[in-house]
């Protein structure tokens, strides 16, 4: 529990953390998405990972979208990003996505 950084964020900002499900508040996407059969946790904490994931899911257009161009803009626009990604992952099963993402 001490490895999670909610306490550090609170001590530095005074903002009380709230429930946000499985996602990380500062690294989008870093959360569970439902696939066609099971949930899959996706984490793109670098720009190359983000770009590779976008290509794998068939949404290379997101790379050029100014709302999602960098980690900070993806964080600020998470409410718009999450439903876009949530619509893509049910198109295949977890094992299929894992194979494609690991290959990328």
PDB file of C-alpha atoms in Angstrom:
ATOM      1  CA  UNK A   1       0.000   0.000   0.000  1.00  0.00           C
ATOM      2  CA  UNK A   2       2.886   2.378   0.628  1.00  0.00           C
ATOM      3  CA  UNK A   3       4.113   2.007  -2.950  1.00  0.00           C
ATOM      4  CA  UNK A   4       1.020   3.731  -4.359  1.00  0.00           C
ATOM      5  CA  UNK A   5       1.648   7.456  -4.701  1.00  0.00           C
ATOM      6  CA  UNK A   6      -1.760   8.800  -3.607  1.00  0.00           C
ATOM      7  CA  UNK A   7      -0.315   9.813  -0.243  1.00  0.00           C
ATOM      8  CA  UNK A   8       2.538  11.725  -1.886  1.00  0.00           C
ATOM      9  CA  UNK A   9       0.117  13.472  -4.251  1.00  0.00           C
ATOM     10  CA  UNK A  10      -2.075  14.472  -1.299  1.00  0.00           C
ATOM     11  CA  UNK A  11       0.856  15.753   0.772  1.00  0.00           C
ATOM     12  CA  UNK A  12       2.133  17.820  -2.159  1.00  0.00           C
ATOM     13  CA  UNK A  13      -1.163  19.175  -3.468  1.00  0.00           C
ATOM     14  CA  UNK A  14      -3.669  18.942  -0.619  1.00  0.00           C
ATOM     15  CA  UNK A  15      -6.147  17.344  -3.030  1.00  0.00           C
ATOM     16  CA  UNK A  16      -7.847  14.335  -1.461  1.00  0.00           C
ATOM     17  CA  UNK A  17      -7.577  11.314  -3.793  1.00  0.00           C
ATOM     18  CA  UNK A  18     -10.863   9.919  -5.064  1.00  0.00           C
ATOM     19  CA  UNK A  19     -11.830   6.538  -6.423  1.00  0.00           C
ATOM     20  CA  UNK A  20     -10.890   6.142 -10.070  1.00  0.00           C
ATOM     21  CA  UNK A  21     -11.252   2.425 -10.616  1.00  0.00           C
ATOM     22  CA  UNK A  22      -8.270   0.537 -11.953  1.00  0.00           C
ATOM     23  CA  UNK A  23      -6.669   3.481 -13.735  1.00  0.00           C
ATOM     24  CA  UNK A  24      -3.625   5.470 -12.717  1.00  0.00           C
ATOM     25  CA  UNK A  25      -4.264   9.209 -12.375  1.00  0.00           C
ATOM     26  CA  UNK A  26      -1.042  10.339 -14.082  1.00  0.00           C
ATOM     27  CA  UNK A  27      -0.251   7.686 -16.714  1.00  0.00           C
ATOM     28  CA  UNK A  28      -3.000   7.254 -19.280  1.00  0.00           C
ATOM     29  CA  UNK A  29      -3.735   4.720 -20.449  1.00  0.00           C
ATOM     30  CA  UNK A  30      -2.851   2.580 -17.437  1.00  0.00           C
ATOM     31  CA  UNK A  31      -5.953   0.654 -16.518  1.00  0.00           C
ATOM     32  CA  UNK A  32      -8.044  -2.438 -17.151  1.00  0.00           C
ATOM     33  CA  UNK A  33     -10.125  -2.681 -20.305  1.00  0.00           C
ATOM     34  CA  UNK A  34     -12.693  -5.361 -21.052  1.00  0.00           C
ATOM     35  CA  UNK A  35     -11.828  -7.466 -24.089  1.00  0.00           C
ATOM     36  CA  UNK A  36     -14.134  -9.904 -25.869  1.00  0.00           C
ATOM     37  CA  UNK A  37     -13.559 -12.433 -23.091  1.00  0.00           C
ATOM     38  CA  UNK A  38     -11.472 -11.165 -20.161  1.00  0.00           C
ATOM     39  CA  UNK A  39     -10.089  -7.912 -18.831  1.00  0.00           C
ATOM     40  CA  UNK A  40      -6.658  -6.730 -19.921  1.00  0.00           C
ATOM     41  CA  UNK A  41      -4.559  -4.128 -18.131  1.00  0.00           C
ATOM     42  CA  UNK A  42      -2.907  -1.739 -20.584  1.00  0.00           C
ATOM     43  CA  UNK A  43      -0.055   0.578 -19.601  1.00  0.00           C
ATOM     44  CA  UNK A  44       1.561   3.040 -21.987  1.00  0.00           C
ATOM     45  CA  UNK A  45       4.024   5.018 -19.928  1.00  0.00           C
ATOM     46  CA  UNK A  46       6.250   6.091 -22.825  1.00  0.00           C
ATOM     47  CA  UNK A  47       5.431   7.780 -26.123  1.00  0.00           C
ATOM     48  CA  UNK A  48       6.746   4.819 -28.198  1.00  0.00           C
ATOM     49  CA  UNK A  49       4.475   2.473 -26.224  1.00  0.00           C
ATOM     50  CA  UNK A  50       1.495   4.785 -26.757  1.00  0.00           C
ATOM     51  CA  UNK A  51       2.161   5.005 -30.483  1.00  0.00           C
ATOM     52  CA  UNK A  52       2.634   1.243 -30.835  1.00  0.00           C
ATOM     53  CA  UNK A  53      -0.592   0.529 -28.973  1.00  0.00           C
ATOM     54  CA  UNK A  54      -2.516   2.986 -31.142  1.00  0.00           C
ATOM     55  CA  UNK A  55      -1.262   1.239 -34.267  1.00  0.00           C
ATOM     56  CA  UNK A  56      -2.049  -2.228 -32.895  1.00  0.00           C
ATOM     57  CA  UNK A  57      -5.648  -1.334 -32.038  1.00  0.00           C
ATOM     58  CA  UNK A  58      -6.138   0.282 -35.446  1.00  0.00           C
ATOM     59  CA  UNK A  59      -6.327   3.826 -34.119  1.00  0.00           C
ATOM     60  CA  UNK A  60      -3.144   5.460 -35.420  1.00  0.00           C
ATOM     61  CA  UNK A  61      -5.248   8.617 -35.777  1.00  0.00           C
ATOM     62  CA  UNK A  62      -5.005   9.054 -31.996  1.00  0.00           C
ATOM     63  CA  UNK A  63      -1.247   9.645 -32.293  1.00  0.00           C
ATOM     64  CA  UNK A  64      -1.862  12.897 -34.173  1.00  0.00           C
ATOM     65  CA  UNK A  65      -4.847  13.972 -32.066  1.00  0.00           C
ATOM     66  CA  UNK A  66      -3.709  17.021 -30.078  1.00  0.00           C
ATOM     67  CA  UNK A  67      -5.773  15.898 -27.070  1.00  0.00           C
ATOM     68  CA  UNK A  68      -3.638  12.781 -26.762  1.00  0.00           C
ATOM     69  CA  UNK A  69      -0.285  13.951 -28.150  1.00  0.00           C
ATOM     70  CA  UNK A  70       1.624  13.626 -24.865  1.00  0.00           C
ATOM     71  CA  UNK A  71       1.186  12.069 -21.441  1.00  0.00           C
ATOM     72  CA  UNK A  72       0.077  15.405 -19.942  1.00  0.00           C
ATOM     73  CA  UNK A  73      -2.570  15.985 -22.615  1.00  0.00           C
ATOM     74  CA  UNK A  74      -3.783  12.376 -22.322  1.00  0.00           C
ATOM     75  CA  UNK A  75      -4.100  12.909 -18.565  1.00  0.00           C
ATOM     76  CA  UNK A  76      -6.029  16.152 -19.045  1.00  0.00           C
ATOM     77  CA  UNK A  77      -8.298  14.505 -21.623  1.00  0.00           C
ATOM     78  CA  UNK A  78      -8.702  11.102 -20.000  1.00  0.00           C
ATOM     79  CA  UNK A  79     -12.503  11.435 -19.995  1.00  0.00           C
ATOM     80  CA  UNK A  80     -12.426  11.580 -23.795  1.00  0.00           C
ATOM     81  CA  UNK A  81      -9.725   8.931 -24.231  1.00  0.00           C
ATOM     82  CA  UNK A  82     -11.131   6.164 -22.035  1.00  0.00           C
ATOM     83  CA  UNK A  83     -14.336   5.526 -24.032  1.00  0.00           C
ATOM     84  CA  UNK A  84     -12.390   5.511 -27.305  1.00  0.00           C
ATOM     85  CA  UNK A  85     -10.075   2.779 -26.026  1.00  0.00           C
ATOM     86  CA  UNK A  86     -12.890   0.935 -24.250  1.00  0.00           C
ATOM     87  CA  UNK A  87     -14.669   0.615 -27.614  1.00  0.00           C
ATOM     88  CA  UNK A  88     -11.657  -1.007 -29.295  1.00  0.00           C
ATOM     89  CA  UNK A  89     -10.639  -3.735 -26.860  1.00  0.00           C
ATOM     90  CA  UNK A  90     -13.880  -5.794 -27.008  1.00  0.00           C
ATOM     91  CA  UNK A  91     -13.132  -6.474 -30.696  1.00  0.00           C
ATOM     92  CA  UNK A  92     -10.712  -9.303 -29.762  1.00  0.00           C
ATOM     93  CA  UNK A  93     -10.051 -11.617 -26.864  1.00  0.00           C
ATOM     94  CA  UNK A  94      -7.395 -10.966 -24.234  1.00  0.00           C
ATOM     95  CA  UNK A  95      -4.905 -13.525 -25.570  1.00  0.00           C
ATOM     96  CA  UNK A  96      -5.166 -12.102 -29.086  1.00  0.00           C
ATOM     97  CA  UNK A  97      -4.514  -8.573 -27.795  1.00  0.00           C
ATOM     98  CA  UNK A  98      -1.610  -9.787 -25.656  1.00  0.00           C
ATOM     99  CA  UNK A  99       0.033 -11.443 -28.663  1.00  0.00           C
ATOM    100  CA  UNK A 100      -0.404  -8.345 -30.834  1.00  0.00           C
ATOM    101  CA  UNK A 101       0.750  -5.905 -28.159  1.00  0.00           C
ATOM    102  CA  UNK A 102       3.749  -7.978 -27.147  1.00  0.00           C
ATOM    103  CA  UNK A 103       4.798  -8.318 -30.792  1.00  0.00           C
ATOM    104  CA  UNK A 104       4.623  -4.541 -31.184  1.00  0.00           C
TER     105      UNK A 104
END
